Amino acid sequence: MPLFYGTQISSRLMLGTAQYPSPAVLADAFRRSGAGIATVSVRREAGGEQAGQDFWALIQDLGVAILPNTAGCHTVREAVTTAQMARELFDTNWIKLEVIGHADTLQPDPFGLVEAAAQLTADGFEVFPYCTEDLVLCERLVEVGCEVLMPWGAPIGTGLGLNNVYGLRSLRAHFPDLPLVVDAGLGLPSQAAHAIELGYDAVLLNTAVAKAGDPAAMAQGFAQAVEAGALAAKADPMDPRDMAAPSTPVLGKAFL
């Protein structure tokens, strides 16, 4: 099971907490999924409204680890300030760092991401950076102290799956011992299984579950998919080949 900054998590599935049709549906999805980590938006909790307090109580009742995020931040200053608020609010050094660089694709700003990660790790944070699969960017994030990387599968909320399997595979090969999480872009459990089969330690998703017709059933489907992917990865899959090969021995075949 994944080990993030010295903390072992009970599941390879991490879920977001936004866009669910109701708190009850959210809670049911988490229970059916067995997810070990919930990401929460600091802005949602910092409003000081009663709804926010009720939401926080619900999340605490789930008994999962909390990973606050800096969703919606577009500058280093915004992200660092939000992270500092999160530490006070949730009493954790964990922070999922988002520094969005493009409004349409929600692609991370690589320069701002590295700068913010450097400031936060120097301040004692344990940073989970939402990044792309760009190898150079990931090397810089590791150099400034990140011990987990969270490359996207596809742009947030698209459900497109793993857009760059080659890049994700290369990243896994380059960092064989670093915890890696595919974050964003997944729409189907089969895509989550593929990520785990590539050797990724976990997946993080939100919209695919929250916007499903039956979020709890979809959450359970993703949970089973990541377990299937882990079994497949451990089982040493066969290498693909271009030429067909008979699976039945030809010895003893009748000659007509």
PDB file of C-alpha atoms in Angstrom:
ATOM      1  CA  MET A   1       0.000   0.000   0.000  1.00  0.00           C
ATOM      2  CA  PRO A   2       1.172   3.588  -0.605  1.00  0.00           C
ATOM      3  CA  LEU A   3       3.573   5.228   1.820  1.00  0.00           C
ATOM      4  CA  PHE A   4       3.387   9.007   1.713  1.00  0.00           C
ATOM      5  CA  TYR A   5       5.868  10.961   3.818  1.00  0.00           C
ATOM      6  CA  GLY A   6       6.151   8.038   6.232  1.00  0.00           C
ATOM      7  CA  THR A   7       2.396   7.446   6.527  1.00  0.00           C
ATOM      8  CA  GLN A   8       1.013   4.231   5.112  1.00  0.00           C
ATOM      9  CA  ILE A   9      -2.417   4.511   3.513  1.00  0.00           C
ATOM     10  CA  SER A  10      -4.926   1.671   3.472  1.00  0.00           C
ATOM     11  CA  SER A  11      -6.072   2.140  -0.124  1.00  0.00           C
ATOM     12  CA  ARG A  12      -4.703   3.062  -3.541  1.00  0.00           C
ATOM     13  CA  LEU A  13      -7.759   5.210  -4.149  1.00  0.00           C
ATOM     14  CA  MET A  14      -7.920   8.868  -3.149  1.00  0.00           C
ATOM     15  CA  LEU A  15     -11.134  10.836  -3.608  1.00  0.00           C
ATOM     16  CA  GLY A  16     -12.043  14.474  -3.864  1.00  0.00           C
ATOM     17  CA  THR A  17     -15.002  15.893  -1.999  1.00  0.00           C
ATOM     18  CA  ALA A  18     -16.525  18.387  -4.448  1.00  0.00           C
ATOM     19  CA  GLN A  19     -19.576  18.300  -6.732  1.00  0.00           C
ATOM     20  CA  TYR A  20     -21.503  15.505  -4.998  1.00  0.00           C
ATOM     21  CA  PRO A  21     -25.283  15.911  -5.136  1.00  0.00           C
ATOM     22  CA  SER A  22     -25.543  15.755  -1.354  1.00  0.00           C
ATOM     23  CA  PRO A  23     -23.401  15.125   1.748  1.00  0.00           C
ATOM     24  CA  ALA A  24     -25.125  11.774   2.218  1.00  0.00           C
ATOM     25  CA  VAL A  25     -24.129  10.659  -1.283  1.00  0.00           C
ATOM     26  CA  LEU A  26     -20.563  11.784  -0.637  1.00  0.00           C
ATOM     27  CA  ALA A  27     -20.394   9.772   2.577  1.00  0.00           C
ATOM     28  CA  ASP A  28     -21.858   6.693   0.883  1.00  0.00           C
ATOM     29  CA  ALA A  29     -19.328   6.942  -1.946  1.00  0.00           C
ATOM     30  CA  PHE A  30     -16.442   7.102   0.478  1.00  0.00           C
ATOM     31  CA  ARG A  31     -17.680   4.139   2.485  1.00  0.00           C
ATOM     32  CA  ARG A  32     -18.239   1.989  -0.614  1.00  0.00           C
ATOM     33  CA  SER A  33     -14.823   2.948  -2.012  1.00  0.00           C
ATOM     34  CA  GLY A  34     -12.698   2.371   1.084  1.00  0.00           C
ATOM     35  CA  ALA A  35     -10.653   5.394  -0.013  1.00  0.00           C
ATOM     36  CA  GLY A  36      -7.809   6.195   2.345  1.00  0.00           C
ATOM     37  CA  ILE A  37      -7.444   9.899   1.638  1.00  0.00           C
ATOM     38  CA  ALA A  38      -9.919  12.725   1.075  1.00  0.00           C
ATOM     39  CA  THR A  39      -8.830  15.938  -0.584  1.00  0.00           C
ATOM     40  CA  VAL A  40     -10.606  19.036   0.650  1.00  0.00           C
ATOM     41  CA  SER A  41     -10.662  22.592  -0.580  1.00  0.00           C
ATOM     42  CA  VAL A  42      -9.396  25.124   1.882  1.00  0.00           C
ATOM     43  CA  ARG A  43     -11.672  27.786   0.452  1.00  0.00           C
ATOM     44  CA  ARG A  44     -14.732  25.708   1.251  1.00  0.00           C
ATOM     45  CA  GLU A  45     -13.728  25.423   4.896  1.00  0.00           C
ATOM     46  CA  ALA A  46     -12.501  28.966   5.366  1.00  0.00           C
ATOM     47  CA  GLY A  47     -15.825  30.585   4.691  1.00  0.00           C
ATOM     48  CA  GLY A  48     -16.925  30.349   8.292  1.00  0.00           C
ATOM     49  CA  GLU A  49     -20.453  29.375   7.302  1.00  0.00           C
ATOM     50  CA  GLN A  50     -22.480  26.707   9.025  1.00  0.00           C
ATOM     51  CA  ALA A  51     -22.525  24.606   5.852  1.00  0.00           C
ATOM     52  CA  GLY A  52     -18.737  24.469   5.952  1.00  0.00           C
ATOM     53  CA  GLN A  53     -18.727  23.328   9.558  1.00  0.00           C
ATOM     54  CA  ASP A  54     -21.206  20.566   8.802  1.00  0.00           C
ATOM     55  CA  PHE A  55     -19.126  19.452   5.840  1.00  0.00           C
ATOM     56  CA  TRP A  56     -15.991  19.294   7.960  1.00  0.00           C
ATOM     57  CA  ALA A  57     -17.766  17.222  10.592  1.00  0.00           C
ATOM     58  CA  LEU A  58     -18.904  14.810   7.884  1.00  0.00           C
ATOM     59  CA  ILE A  59     -15.357  14.403   6.553  1.00  0.00           C
ATOM     60  CA  GLN A  60     -14.006  13.769  10.031  1.00  0.00           C
ATOM     61  CA  ASP A  61     -16.594  11.023  10.557  1.00  0.00           C
ATOM     62  CA  LEU A  62     -15.274   9.184   7.493  1.00  0.00           C
ATOM     63  CA  GLY A  63     -12.059   8.358   9.337  1.00  0.00           C
ATOM     64  CA  VAL A  64      -9.788   9.027   6.362  1.00  0.00           C
ATOM     65  CA  ALA A  65      -6.566  11.016   6.100  1.00  0.00           C
ATOM     66  CA  ILE A  66      -7.101  14.627   5.032  1.00  0.00           C
ATOM     67  CA  LEU A  67      -5.167  16.147   2.164  1.00  0.00           C
ATOM     68  CA  PRO A  68      -6.007  19.857   1.886  1.00  0.00           C
ATOM     69  CA  ASN A  69      -5.522  21.377  -1.540  1.00  0.00           C
ATOM     70  CA  THR A  70      -4.877  24.774  -3.045  1.00  0.00           C
ATOM     71  CA  ALA A  71      -7.423  24.326  -5.834  1.00  0.00           C
ATOM     72  CA  GLY A  72      -8.132  27.466  -7.801  1.00  0.00           C
ATOM     73  CA  CYS A  73      -4.823  29.184  -7.035  1.00  0.00           C
ATOM     74  CA  HIS A  74      -3.113  30.792 -10.009  1.00  0.00           C
ATOM     75  CA  THR A  75      -0.113  32.429  -8.371  1.00  0.00           C
ATOM     76  CA  VAL A  76       2.638  31.376  -6.007  1.00  0.00           C
ATOM     77  CA  ARG A  77       1.459  33.855  -3.414  1.00  0.00           C
ATOM     78  CA  GLU A  78      -2.106  32.541  -3.522  1.00  0.00           C
ATOM     79  CA  ALA A  79      -0.967  28.943  -3.219  1.00  0.00           C
ATOM     80  CA  VAL A  80       1.461  29.545  -0.353  1.00  0.00           C
ATOM     81  CA  THR A  81      -1.046  31.625   1.590  1.00  0.00           C
ATOM     82  CA  THR A  82      -3.762  29.021   1.063  1.00  0.00           C
ATOM     83  CA  ALA A  83      -1.420  26.264   2.223  1.00  0.00           C
ATOM     84  CA  GLN A  84      -0.617  28.187   5.385  1.00  0.00           C
ATOM     85  CA  MET A  85      -4.341  28.602   6.049  1.00  0.00           C
ATOM     86  CA  ALA A  86      -4.824  24.888   5.501  1.00  0.00           C
ATOM     87  CA  ARG A  87      -2.192  23.989   8.063  1.00  0.00           C
ATOM     88  CA  GLU A  88      -3.968  26.078  10.665  1.00  0.00           C
ATOM     89  CA  LEU A  89      -7.402  24.775   9.723  1.00  0.00           C
ATOM     90  CA  PHE A  90      -6.667  21.064   9.354  1.00  0.00           C
ATOM     91  CA  ASP A  91      -3.638  20.699  11.629  1.00  0.00           C
ATOM     92  CA  THR A  92      -1.565  18.880   9.018  1.00  0.00           C
ATOM     93  CA  ASN A  93       1.617  19.581   7.085  1.00  0.00           C
ATOM     94  CA  TRP A  94       0.237  17.773   4.052  1.00  0.00           C
ATOM     95  CA  ILE A  95      -0.775  19.957   1.152  1.00  0.00           C
ATOM     96  CA  LYS A  96      -1.827  19.109  -2.377  1.00  0.00           C
ATOM     97  CA  LEU A  97      -0.237  21.963  -4.250  1.00  0.00           C
ATOM     98  CA  GLU A  98      -2.004  23.364  -7.286  1.00  0.00           C
ATOM     99  CA  VAL A  99      -0.726  26.417  -9.152  1.00  0.00           C
ATOM    100  CA  ILE A 100      -2.883  26.643 -12.236  1.00  0.00           C
ATOM    101  CA  GLY A 101      -1.225  28.134 -15.299  1.00  0.00           C
ATOM    102  CA  HIS A 102      -3.905  27.940 -17.972  1.00  0.00           C
ATOM    103  CA  ALA A 103      -7.597  28.712 -17.537  1.00  0.00           C
ATOM    104  CA  ASP A 104      -8.856  26.383 -20.268  1.00  0.00           C
ATOM    105  CA  THR A 105      -6.783  23.265 -19.659  1.00  0.00           C
ATOM    106  CA  LEU A 106      -6.174  23.843 -15.936  1.00  0.00           C
ATOM    107  CA  GLN A 107      -2.613  22.805 -16.697  1.00  0.00           C
ATOM    108  CA  PRO A 108      -0.187  23.559 -13.865  1.00  0.00           C
ATOM    109  CA  ASP A 109       2.188  26.500 -14.142  1.00  0.00           C
ATOM    110  CA  PRO A 110       5.515  24.617 -13.958  1.00  0.00           C
ATOM    111  CA  PHE A 111       7.554  27.650 -12.923  1.00  0.00           C
ATOM    112  CA  GLY A 112       5.148  28.754 -10.217  1.00  0.00           C
ATOM    113  CA  LEU A 113       4.719  25.190  -9.042  1.00  0.00           C
ATOM    114  CA  VAL A 114       8.433  24.695  -8.409  1.00  0.00           C
ATOM    115  CA  GLU A 115       8.736  28.090  -6.704  1.00  0.00           C
ATOM    116  CA  ALA A 116       5.768  27.432  -4.428  1.00  0.00           C
ATOM    117  CA  ALA A 117       6.928  23.899  -3.644  1.00  0.00           C
ATOM    118  CA  ALA A 118      10.358  25.201  -2.666  1.00  0.00           C
ATOM    119  CA  GLN A 119       8.850  27.766  -0.294  1.00  0.00           C
ATOM    120  CA  LEU A 120       6.474  25.285   1.282  1.00  0.00           C
ATOM    121  CA  THR A 121       8.977  22.480   1.809  1.00  0.00           C
ATOM    122  CA  ALA A 122      11.357  24.993   3.380  1.00  0.00           C
ATOM    123  CA  ASP A 123       8.509  25.914   5.727  1.00  0.00           C
ATOM    124  CA  GLY A 124       7.999  22.311   6.805  1.00  0.00           C
ATOM    125  CA  PHE A 125       5.165  21.317   4.505  1.00  0.00           C
ATOM    126  CA  GLU A 126       4.920  17.860   2.953  1.00  0.00           C
ATOM    127  CA  VAL A 127       3.957  18.742  -0.580  1.00  0.00           C
ATOM    128  CA  PHE A 128       1.918  16.672  -3.039  1.00  0.00           C
ATOM    129  CA  PRO A 129       2.350  18.659  -6.263  1.00  0.00           C
ATOM    130  CA  TYR A 130      -0.268  18.416  -9.017  1.00  0.00           C
ATOM    131  CA  CYS A 131       1.958  18.435 -12.085  1.00  0.00           C
ATOM    132  CA  THR A 132       2.227  17.110 -15.613  1.00  0.00           C
ATOM    133  CA  GLU A 133       4.251  14.062 -16.612  1.00  0.00           C
ATOM    134  CA  ASP A 134       7.076  16.341 -17.809  1.00  0.00           C
ATOM    135  CA  LEU A 135      10.259  14.684 -16.605  1.00  0.00           C
ATOM    136  CA  VAL A 136      12.276  17.892 -16.240  1.00  0.00           C
ATOM    137  CA  LEU A 137       9.537  19.526 -14.164  1.00  0.00           C
ATOM    138  CA  CYS A 138       9.316  16.463 -11.943  1.00  0.00           C
ATOM    139  CA  GLU A 139      13.058  16.427 -11.397  1.00  0.00           C
ATOM    140  CA  ARG A 140      12.916  20.053 -10.244  1.00  0.00           C
ATOM    141  CA  LEU A 141      10.078  19.272  -7.852  1.00  0.00           C
ATOM    142  CA  VAL A 142      12.060  16.438  -6.313  1.00  0.00           C
ATOM    143  CA  GLU A 143      15.133  18.675  -6.042  1.00  0.00           C
ATOM    144  CA  VAL A 144      13.188  21.216  -3.957  1.00  0.00           C
ATOM    145  CA  GLY A 145      11.995  18.533  -1.554  1.00  0.00           C
ATOM    146  CA  CYS A 146       8.832  16.892  -2.906  1.00  0.00           C
ATOM    147  CA  GLU A 147       8.710  13.216  -1.911  1.00  0.00           C
ATOM    148  CA  VAL A 148       5.510  12.494  -3.842  1.00  0.00           C
ATOM    149  CA  LEU A 149       4.560  13.459  -7.397  1.00  0.00           C
ATOM    150  CA  MET A 150       1.050  13.695  -8.784  1.00  0.00           C
ATOM    151  CA  PRO A 151       1.122  13.886 -12.591  1.00  0.00           C
ATOM    152  CA  TRP A 152      -2.149  14.298 -14.407  1.00  0.00           C
ATOM    153  CA  GLY A 153      -3.668  11.620 -16.597  1.00  0.00           C
ATOM    154  CA  ALA A 154      -5.565  14.266 -18.572  1.00  0.00           C
ATOM    155  CA  PRO A 155      -6.934  17.766 -17.864  1.00  0.00           C
ATOM    156  CA  ILE A 156      -9.067  18.057 -14.735  1.00  0.00           C
ATOM    157  CA  GLY A 157     -12.656  16.992 -15.153  1.00  0.00           C
ATOM    158  CA  THR A 158     -12.323  15.639 -18.691  1.00  0.00           C
ATOM    159  CA  GLY A 159     -12.540  11.901 -18.047  1.00  0.00           C
ATOM    160  CA  LEU A 160     -10.181  11.279 -20.961  1.00  0.00           C
ATOM    161  CA  GLY A 161      -8.001   8.836 -19.038  1.00  0.00           C
ATOM    162  CA  LEU A 162      -4.256   8.517 -19.580  1.00  0.00           C
ATOM    163  CA  ASN A 163      -3.402  10.856 -22.449  1.00  0.00           C
ATOM    164  CA  ASN A 164       0.325  10.165 -22.446  1.00  0.00           C
ATOM    165  CA  VAL A 165       1.025   6.594 -21.428  1.00  0.00           C
ATOM    166  CA  TYR A 166       4.566   6.845 -22.756  1.00  0.00           C
ATOM    167  CA  GLY A 167       5.298   9.854 -20.549  1.00  0.00           C
ATOM    168  CA  LEU A 168       3.754   8.269 -17.465  1.00  0.00           C
ATOM    169  CA  ARG A 169       5.695   5.050 -18.047  1.00  0.00           C
ATOM    170  CA  SER A 170       8.926   6.990 -18.495  1.00  0.00           C
ATOM    171  CA  LEU A 171       8.301   8.902 -15.285  1.00  0.00           C
ATOM    172  CA  ARG A 172       7.730   5.667 -13.370  1.00  0.00           C
ATOM    173  CA  ALA A 173      10.959   4.226 -14.753  1.00  0.00           C
ATOM    174  CA  HIS A 174      12.906   7.373 -13.878  1.00  0.00           C
ATOM    175  CA  PHE A 175      11.679   7.445 -10.272  1.00  0.00           C
ATOM    176  CA  PRO A 176      11.362   3.746  -9.381  1.00  0.00           C
ATOM    177  CA  ASP A 177      11.179   4.340  -5.637  1.00  0.00           C
ATOM    178  CA  LEU A 178       9.257   7.605  -5.447  1.00  0.00           C
ATOM    179  CA  PRO A 179       5.520   7.457  -4.628  1.00  0.00           C
ATOM    180  CA  LEU A 180       3.618   8.468  -7.771  1.00  0.00           C
ATOM    181  CA  VAL A 181      -0.091   9.224  -7.990  1.00  0.00           C
ATOM    182  CA  VAL A 182      -2.074   9.826 -11.173  1.00  0.00           C
ATOM    183  CA  ASP A 183      -4.168  12.883 -10.388  1.00  0.00           C
ATOM    184  CA  ALA A 184      -6.961  14.151 -12.613  1.00  0.00           C
ATOM    185  CA  GLY A 185      -8.506  13.203 -15.919  1.00  0.00           C
ATOM    186  CA  LEU A 186      -9.757   9.721 -15.089  1.00  0.00           C
ATOM    187  CA  GLY A 187     -13.302   8.871 -16.097  1.00  0.00           C
ATOM    188  CA  LEU A 188     -13.562   5.089 -15.864  1.00  0.00           C
ATOM    189  CA  PRO A 189     -12.322   2.398 -13.499  1.00  0.00           C
ATOM    190  CA  SER A 190     -10.465   0.712 -16.375  1.00  0.00           C
ATOM    191  CA  GLN A 191      -8.310   3.833 -16.690  1.00  0.00           C
ATOM    192  CA  ALA A 192      -7.465   3.661 -12.997  1.00  0.00           C
ATOM    193  CA  ALA A 193      -6.514   0.008 -13.350  1.00  0.00           C
ATOM    194  CA  HIS A 194      -4.223   0.948 -16.243  1.00  0.00           C
ATOM    195  CA  ALA A 195      -2.468   3.569 -14.108  1.00  0.00           C
ATOM    196  CA  ILE A 196      -1.801   1.044 -11.366  1.00  0.00           C
ATOM    197  CA  GLU A 197      -0.678  -1.542 -13.919  1.00  0.00           C
ATOM    198  CA  LEU A 198       1.922   1.013 -15.061  1.00  0.00           C
ATOM    199  CA  GLY A 199       3.328   0.899 -11.548  1.00  0.00           C
ATOM    200  CA  TYR A 200       1.678   3.957 -10.057  1.00  0.00           C
ATOM    201  CA  ASP A 201       1.028   3.792  -6.346  1.00  0.00           C
ATOM    202  CA  ALA A 202      -2.429   5.360  -6.303  1.00  0.00           C
ATOM    203  CA  VAL A 203      -4.929   7.452  -8.224  1.00  0.00           C
ATOM    204  CA  LEU A 204      -6.810  10.567  -7.179  1.00  0.00           C
ATOM    205  CA  LEU A 205     -10.117  11.480  -8.766  1.00  0.00           C
ATOM    206  CA  ASN A 206     -13.263  13.432  -8.090  1.00  0.00           C
ATOM    207  CA  THR A 207     -15.548  14.223 -10.996  1.00  0.00           C
ATOM    208  CA  ALA A 208     -15.753  10.663 -12.313  1.00  0.00           C
ATOM    209  CA  VAL A 209     -17.367   9.582  -9.064  1.00  0.00           C
ATOM    210  CA  ALA A 210     -19.210  12.730  -8.011  1.00  0.00           C
ATOM    211  CA  LYS A 211     -20.890  13.183 -11.402  1.00  0.00           C
ATOM    212  CA  ALA A 212     -21.737   9.533 -11.999  1.00  0.00           C
ATOM    213  CA  GLY A 213     -25.396   8.551 -12.020  1.00  0.00           C
ATOM    214  CA  ASP A 214     -24.682   6.372  -9.001  1.00  0.00           C
ATOM    215  CA  PRO A 215     -21.607   7.839  -7.274  1.00  0.00           C
ATOM    216  CA  ALA A 216     -21.376   5.124  -4.629  1.00  0.00           C
ATOM    217  CA  ALA A 217     -21.419   2.311  -7.193  1.00  0.00           C
ATOM    218  CA  MET A 218     -18.841   4.120  -9.317  1.00  0.00           C
ATOM    219  CA  ALA A 219     -16.630   4.643  -6.256  1.00  0.00           C
ATOM    220  CA  GLN A 220     -16.786   0.924  -5.528  1.00  0.00           C
ATOM    221  CA  GLY A 221     -15.955   0.192  -9.156  1.00  0.00           C
ATOM    222  CA  PHE A 222     -12.837   2.356  -8.941  1.00  0.00           C
ATOM    223  CA  ALA A 223     -11.828   0.654  -5.695  1.00  0.00           C
ATOM    224  CA  GLN A 224     -12.030  -2.768  -7.288  1.00  0.00           C
ATOM    225  CA  ALA A 225     -10.200  -1.523 -10.387  1.00  0.00           C
ATOM    226  CA  VAL A 226      -7.164  -0.274  -8.483  1.00  0.00           C
ATOM    227  CA  GLU A 227      -6.948  -3.578  -6.649  1.00  0.00           C
ATOM    228  CA  ALA A 228      -7.143  -5.467  -9.947  1.00  0.00           C
ATOM    229  CA  GLY A 229      -4.428  -3.212 -11.351  1.00  0.00           C
ATOM    230  CA  ALA A 230      -2.196  -3.866  -8.354  1.00  0.00           C
ATOM    231  CA  LEU A 231      -2.625  -7.624  -8.697  1.00  0.00           C
ATOM    232  CA  ALA A 232      -1.778  -7.418 -12.385  1.00  0.00           C
ATOM    233  CA  ALA A 233       1.334  -5.315 -11.774  1.00  0.00           C
ATOM    234  CA  LYS A 234       2.534  -7.739  -9.108  1.00  0.00           C
ATOM    235  CA  ALA A 235       1.896 -10.711 -11.385  1.00  0.00           C
ATOM    236  CA  ASP A 236       4.578  -9.615 -13.892  1.00  0.00           C
ATOM    237  CA  PRO A 237       2.467  -9.156 -17.058  1.00  0.00           C
ATOM    238  CA  MET A 238       3.617 -10.599 -20.368  1.00  0.00           C
ATOM    239  CA  ASP A 239       5.379  -8.350 -22.847  1.00  0.00           C
ATOM    240  CA  PRO A 240       3.222  -7.294 -25.831  1.00  0.00           C
ATOM    241  CA  ARG A 241       4.366  -8.539 -29.235  1.00  0.00           C
ATOM    242  CA  ASP A 242       3.646  -7.584 -32.820  1.00  0.00           C
ATOM    243  CA  MET A 243       3.359 -11.107 -34.188  1.00  0.00           C
ATOM    244  CA  ALA A 244       0.681 -13.629 -33.324  1.00  0.00           C
ATOM    245  CA  ALA A 245       1.730 -16.650 -31.310  1.00  0.00           C
ATOM    246  CA  PRO A 246      -0.367 -19.788 -30.822  1.00  0.00           C
ATOM    247  CA  SER A 247      -1.523 -20.360 -27.289  1.00  0.00           C
ATOM    248  CA  THR A 248      -2.228 -24.026 -27.998  1.00  0.00           C
ATOM    249  CA  PRO A 249       0.726 -26.363 -28.692  1.00  0.00           C
ATOM    250  CA  VAL A 250       0.844 -27.582 -32.296  1.00  0.00           C
ATOM    251  CA  LEU A 251       2.540 -30.870 -31.323  1.00  0.00           C
ATOM    252  CA  GLY A 252       0.214 -33.762 -32.097  1.00  0.00           C
ATOM    253  CA  LYS A 253      -1.842 -31.784 -34.589  1.00  0.00           C
ATOM    254  CA  ALA A 254      -3.582 -34.043 -37.119  1.00  0.00           C
ATOM    255  CA  PHE A 255      -2.271 -33.896 -40.686  1.00  0.00           C
ATOM    256  CA  LEU A 256      -5.040 -33.856 -43.253  1.00  0.00           C
TER     257      LEU A 256
END
